[in-house]
Short mmCIF file of C-alpha atoms in Angstrom, two decimals:
data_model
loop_
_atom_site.label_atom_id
_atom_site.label_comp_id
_atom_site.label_asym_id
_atom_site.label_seq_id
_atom_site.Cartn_x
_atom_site.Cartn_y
_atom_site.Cartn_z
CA UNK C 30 19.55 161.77 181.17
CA UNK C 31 19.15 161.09 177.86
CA UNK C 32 22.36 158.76 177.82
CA UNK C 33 22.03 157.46 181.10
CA UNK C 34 18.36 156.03 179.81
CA UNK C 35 20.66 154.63 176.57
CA UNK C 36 23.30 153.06 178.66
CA UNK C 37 20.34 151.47 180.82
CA UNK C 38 18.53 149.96 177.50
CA UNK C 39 21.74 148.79 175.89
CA UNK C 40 22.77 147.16 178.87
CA UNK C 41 19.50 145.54 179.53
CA UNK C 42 19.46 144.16 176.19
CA UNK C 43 23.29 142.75 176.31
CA UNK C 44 21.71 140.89 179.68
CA UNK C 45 18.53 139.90 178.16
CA UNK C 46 20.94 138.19 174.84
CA UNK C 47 23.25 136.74 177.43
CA UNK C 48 21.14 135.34 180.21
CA UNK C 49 21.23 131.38 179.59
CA UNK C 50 17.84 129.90 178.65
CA UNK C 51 16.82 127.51 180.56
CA UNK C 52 17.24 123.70 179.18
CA UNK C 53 19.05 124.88 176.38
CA UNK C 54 22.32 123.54 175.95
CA UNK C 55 24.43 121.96 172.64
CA UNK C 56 22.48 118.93 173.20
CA UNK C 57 19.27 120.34 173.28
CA UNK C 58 20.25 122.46 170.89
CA UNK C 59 20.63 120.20 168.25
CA UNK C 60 17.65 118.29 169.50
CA UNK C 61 15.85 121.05 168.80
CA UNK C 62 17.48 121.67 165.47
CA UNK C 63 16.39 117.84 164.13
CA UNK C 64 12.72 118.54 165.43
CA UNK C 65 12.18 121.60 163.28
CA UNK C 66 13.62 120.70 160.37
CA UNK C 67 13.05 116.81 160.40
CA UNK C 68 10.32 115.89 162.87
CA UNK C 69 8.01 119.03 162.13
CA UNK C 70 8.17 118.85 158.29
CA UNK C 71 7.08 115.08 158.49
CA UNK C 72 4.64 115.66 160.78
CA UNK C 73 3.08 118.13 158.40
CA UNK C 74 3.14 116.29 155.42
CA UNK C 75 1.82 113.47 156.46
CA UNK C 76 -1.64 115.18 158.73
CA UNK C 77 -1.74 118.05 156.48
CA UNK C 78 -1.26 117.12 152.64
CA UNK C 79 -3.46 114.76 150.96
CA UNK C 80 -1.20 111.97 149.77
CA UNK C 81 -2.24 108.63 149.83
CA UNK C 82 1.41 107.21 150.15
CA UNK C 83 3.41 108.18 153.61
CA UNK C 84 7.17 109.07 153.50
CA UNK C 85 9.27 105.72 153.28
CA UNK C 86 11.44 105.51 156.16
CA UNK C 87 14.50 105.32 153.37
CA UNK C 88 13.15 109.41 153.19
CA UNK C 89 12.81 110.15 156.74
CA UNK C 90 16.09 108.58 157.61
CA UNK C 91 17.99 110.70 154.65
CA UNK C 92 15.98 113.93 155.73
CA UNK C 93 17.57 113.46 159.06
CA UNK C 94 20.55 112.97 158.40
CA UNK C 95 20.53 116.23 155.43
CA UNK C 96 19.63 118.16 158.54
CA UNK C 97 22.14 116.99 161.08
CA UNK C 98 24.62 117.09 157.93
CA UNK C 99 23.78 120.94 157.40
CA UNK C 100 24.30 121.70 161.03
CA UNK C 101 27.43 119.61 161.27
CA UNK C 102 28.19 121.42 157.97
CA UNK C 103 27.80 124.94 159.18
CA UNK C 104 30.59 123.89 162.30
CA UNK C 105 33.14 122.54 159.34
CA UNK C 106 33.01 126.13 158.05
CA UNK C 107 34.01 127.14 161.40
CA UNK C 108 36.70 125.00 161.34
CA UNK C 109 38.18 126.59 159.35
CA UNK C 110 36.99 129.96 160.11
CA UNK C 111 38.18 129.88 163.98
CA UNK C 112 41.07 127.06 163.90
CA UNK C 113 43.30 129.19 165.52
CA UNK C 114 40.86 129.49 168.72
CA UNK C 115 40.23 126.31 168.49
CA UNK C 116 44.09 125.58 168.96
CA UNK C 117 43.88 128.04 172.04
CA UNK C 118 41.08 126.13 173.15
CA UNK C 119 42.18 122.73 172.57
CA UNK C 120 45.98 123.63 174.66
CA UNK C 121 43.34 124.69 177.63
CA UNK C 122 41.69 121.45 177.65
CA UNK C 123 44.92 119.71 177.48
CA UNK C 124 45.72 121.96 181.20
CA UNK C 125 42.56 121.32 182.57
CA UNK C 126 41.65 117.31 181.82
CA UNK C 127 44.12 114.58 182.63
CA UNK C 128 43.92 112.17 179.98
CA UNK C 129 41.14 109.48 181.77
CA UNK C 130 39.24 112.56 182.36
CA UNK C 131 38.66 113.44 178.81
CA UNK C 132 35.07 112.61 179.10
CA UNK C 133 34.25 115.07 181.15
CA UNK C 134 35.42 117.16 178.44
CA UNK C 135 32.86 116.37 176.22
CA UNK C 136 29.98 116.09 178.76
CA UNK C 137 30.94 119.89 179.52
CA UNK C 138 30.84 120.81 176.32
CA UNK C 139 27.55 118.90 175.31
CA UNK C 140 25.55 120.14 178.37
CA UNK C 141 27.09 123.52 177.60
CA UNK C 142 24.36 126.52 178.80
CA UNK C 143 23.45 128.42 175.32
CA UNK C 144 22.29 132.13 175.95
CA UNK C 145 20.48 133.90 172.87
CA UNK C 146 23.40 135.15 171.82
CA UNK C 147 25.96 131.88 172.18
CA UNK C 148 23.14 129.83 170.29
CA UNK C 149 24.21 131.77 167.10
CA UNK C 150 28.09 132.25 167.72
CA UNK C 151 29.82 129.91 165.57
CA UNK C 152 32.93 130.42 167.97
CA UNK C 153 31.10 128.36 170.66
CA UNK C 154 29.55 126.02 168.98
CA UNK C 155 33.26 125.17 167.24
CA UNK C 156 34.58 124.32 170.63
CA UNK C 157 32.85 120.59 169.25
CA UNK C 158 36.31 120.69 167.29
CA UNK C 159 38.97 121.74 170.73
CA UNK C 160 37.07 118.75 172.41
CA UNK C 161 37.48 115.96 170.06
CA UNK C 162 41.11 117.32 169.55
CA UNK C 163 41.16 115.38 172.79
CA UNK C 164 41.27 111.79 171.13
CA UNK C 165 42.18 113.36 167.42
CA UNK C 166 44.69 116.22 167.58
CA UNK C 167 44.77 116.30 164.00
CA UNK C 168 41.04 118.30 164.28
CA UNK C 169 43.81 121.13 165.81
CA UNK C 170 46.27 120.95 162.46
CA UNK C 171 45.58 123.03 159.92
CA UNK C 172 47.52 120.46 157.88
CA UNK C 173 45.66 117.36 158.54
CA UNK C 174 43.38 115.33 156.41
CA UNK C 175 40.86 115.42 158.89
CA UNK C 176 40.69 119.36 158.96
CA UNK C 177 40.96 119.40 155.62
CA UNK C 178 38.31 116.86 154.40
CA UNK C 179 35.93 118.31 156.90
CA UNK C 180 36.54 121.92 155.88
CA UNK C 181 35.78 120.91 152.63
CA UNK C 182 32.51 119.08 153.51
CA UNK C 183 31.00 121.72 154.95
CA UNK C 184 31.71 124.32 151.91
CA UNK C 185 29.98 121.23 149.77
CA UNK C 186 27.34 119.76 151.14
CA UNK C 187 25.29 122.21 152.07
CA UNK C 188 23.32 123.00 149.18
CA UNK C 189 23.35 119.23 148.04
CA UNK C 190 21.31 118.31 151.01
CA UNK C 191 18.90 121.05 150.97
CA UNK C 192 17.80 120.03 147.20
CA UNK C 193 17.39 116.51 148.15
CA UNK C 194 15.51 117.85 151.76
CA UNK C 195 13.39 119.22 149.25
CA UNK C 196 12.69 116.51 146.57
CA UNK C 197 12.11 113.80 149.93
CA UNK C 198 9.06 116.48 150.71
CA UNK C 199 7.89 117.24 147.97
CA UNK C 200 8.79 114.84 145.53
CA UNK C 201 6.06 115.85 142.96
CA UNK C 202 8.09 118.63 141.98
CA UNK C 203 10.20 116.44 139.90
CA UNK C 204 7.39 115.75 137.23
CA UNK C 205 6.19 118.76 135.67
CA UNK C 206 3.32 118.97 133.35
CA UNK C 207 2.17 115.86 134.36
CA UNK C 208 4.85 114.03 132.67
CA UNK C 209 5.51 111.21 135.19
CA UNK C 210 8.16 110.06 133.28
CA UNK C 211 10.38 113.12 133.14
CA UNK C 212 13.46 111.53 133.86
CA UNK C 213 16.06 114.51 132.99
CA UNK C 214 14.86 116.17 136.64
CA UNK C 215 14.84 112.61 138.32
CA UNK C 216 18.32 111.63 136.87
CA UNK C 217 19.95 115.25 138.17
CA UNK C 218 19.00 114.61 141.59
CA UNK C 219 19.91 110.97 140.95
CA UNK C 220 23.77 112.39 140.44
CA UNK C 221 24.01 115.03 143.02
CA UNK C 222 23.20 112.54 145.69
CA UNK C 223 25.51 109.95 144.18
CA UNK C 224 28.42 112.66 144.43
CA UNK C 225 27.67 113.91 147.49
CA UNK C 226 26.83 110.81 149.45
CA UNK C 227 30.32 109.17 148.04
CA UNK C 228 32.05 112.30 148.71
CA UNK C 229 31.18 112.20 152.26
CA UNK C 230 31.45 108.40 152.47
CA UNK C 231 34.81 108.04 151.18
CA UNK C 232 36.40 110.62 153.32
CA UNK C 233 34.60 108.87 156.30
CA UNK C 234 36.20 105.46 155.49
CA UNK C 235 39.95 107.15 154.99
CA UNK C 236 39.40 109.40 158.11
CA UNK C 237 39.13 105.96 159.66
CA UNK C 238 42.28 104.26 157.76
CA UNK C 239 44.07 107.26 159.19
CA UNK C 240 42.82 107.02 162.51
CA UNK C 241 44.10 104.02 162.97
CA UNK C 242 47.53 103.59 160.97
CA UNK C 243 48.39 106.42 163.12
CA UNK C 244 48.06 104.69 165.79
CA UNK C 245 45.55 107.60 167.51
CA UNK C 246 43.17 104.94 169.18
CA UNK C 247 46.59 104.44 171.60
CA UNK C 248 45.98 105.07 175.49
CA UNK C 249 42.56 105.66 174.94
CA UNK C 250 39.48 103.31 176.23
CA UNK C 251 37.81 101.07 173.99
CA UNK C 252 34.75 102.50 175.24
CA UNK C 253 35.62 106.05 175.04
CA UNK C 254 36.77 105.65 171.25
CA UNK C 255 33.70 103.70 170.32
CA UNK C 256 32.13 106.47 171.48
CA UNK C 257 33.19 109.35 170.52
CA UNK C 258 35.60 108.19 167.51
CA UNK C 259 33.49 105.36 166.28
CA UNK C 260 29.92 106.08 167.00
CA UNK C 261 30.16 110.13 166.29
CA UNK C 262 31.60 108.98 162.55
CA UNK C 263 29.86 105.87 162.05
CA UNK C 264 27.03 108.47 161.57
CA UNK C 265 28.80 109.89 158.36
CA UNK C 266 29.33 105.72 156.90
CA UNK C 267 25.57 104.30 157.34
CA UNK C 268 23.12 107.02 156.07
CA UNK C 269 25.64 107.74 152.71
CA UNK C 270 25.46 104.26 151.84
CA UNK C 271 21.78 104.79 152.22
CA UNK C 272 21.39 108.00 150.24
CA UNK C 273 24.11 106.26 147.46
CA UNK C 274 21.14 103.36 147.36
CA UNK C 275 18.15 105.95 146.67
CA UNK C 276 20.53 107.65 144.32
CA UNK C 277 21.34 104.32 142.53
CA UNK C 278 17.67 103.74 142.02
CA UNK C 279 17.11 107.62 141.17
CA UNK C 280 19.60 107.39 138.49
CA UNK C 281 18.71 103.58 137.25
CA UNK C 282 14.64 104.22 136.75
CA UNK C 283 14.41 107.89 136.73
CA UNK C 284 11.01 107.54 136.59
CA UNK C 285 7.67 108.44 139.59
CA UNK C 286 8.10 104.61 140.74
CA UNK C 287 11.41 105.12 141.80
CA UNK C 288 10.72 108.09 143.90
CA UNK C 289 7.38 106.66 145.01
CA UNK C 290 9.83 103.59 146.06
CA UNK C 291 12.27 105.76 147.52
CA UNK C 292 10.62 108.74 149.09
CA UNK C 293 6.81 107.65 149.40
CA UNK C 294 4.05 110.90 147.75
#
């Protein structure tokens, strides 16, 4: 009795972790992700602190992207991690879509239903990798640049962005002892962005370069590439020319009026 009444509980809980929730999906998912750590933390500080200066939208836009970049970050590491399955995955795909039904592809895989369980399994949410192996097979080779470079992001940036999540929220906590000149803190910050931000900007623009001498935008829609090649990347070109601007002025003034200029207090 005693196991039968085990069995019962385990097996309730395995359905309870595997039962889809409803609404939630990669999409959604990641929706969700932004609002927490972006939307909510903004929110916050601007009803519950009392600053007299709001967040610039400079800060806001770099906090978002910091966020998606951590998330995005987390499924490099994966890359890695799971490339094999992601091969696996990626021949599947190849079986099941004819090539002017690759969209469908990625609809399926954006509106895919996350369970407790999937929402945290870094297997599923690397299938992002399998899918846009369908207009870049090179996200399938270990030996790429592409898997490579990306790999490599995600080991890096992680902690980068979380320091300068923090110093766009609380930006005070660069000037301690009320010296509002302490540039030393200011100018670190300053350098960290300006590494990262060119780091990920430069291996955007030569993921590009060899996108195209290759010759991979071939057979493929001019809408569908814009899409998913173009506008999915583009992402990873904009904001780091932003954050290399606020780490230009970080590093230039080190001083409160360039973070009041940058970040808002």
């Amino acid at each position: 009795t005693t196991v039968k009444k085990m069995t019962t509980t385990a097996m309730t809980s395995s359905s309870f972790l595997d039962r889809p929730i409803p609404g939630l999906n990669i999409t959604t998912a990641i929706a969700l992700w932004l609002v927490v750590t972006t939307v909510f933390p903004v929110y916050y500080r601007a009803t519950q602190t009392m600053q007299t200066t709001r967040m610039t939208w400079l800060g806001i836009s770099l906090l978002g992207f910091n966020n998606l970049n951590i998330l995005i970050a987390v499924c490099e590491i994966g890359l890695g991690k799971y490339i094999t399955n992601i091969q696996d995955h990626y021949r599947h795909l190849q079986k099941t879509y004819k090539q002017e039904d690759r969209w469908q592809a990625a609809i399926s895989y954006l509106t895919l239903p996350l369970s407790l369980r999937t929402l945290f399994d870094l297997s599923v949410w690397c299938q992002m990798w399998s899918t846009y192996s369908l207009w870049d097979p090179s996200y399938s080779n270990r030996e790429s640049f592409g898997f490579f470079i990306d790999v490599g992001n995600g080991y890096s940036t992680i902690l980068p962005c979380i320091l300068w999540d923090f110093v766009i929220l609380f930006p005070n906590s660069l000037f301690q002892n009320d010296n509002r000149n302490n540039r030393p803190y200011t100018v670190l910050v300053g350098m960290i962005g300006a590494c990262m931000y060119w780091q990920v900007l430069y291996g955007t623009i030569i993921y590009f370069l060899s996108f195209v001498f290759n010759k991979r935008y071939v057979g493929k829609p001019v809408v569908e590439i814009s899409a998913f090649v173009g506008f999915t990347n583009g992402i990873w070109f904009v904001f780091p020319i932003l954050g290399l601007y606020a780490s230009y002025q970080l590093l230039v003034q080190g001083n409160e009026d360039a973070v009041i200029n940058i970040f808002g207090v």
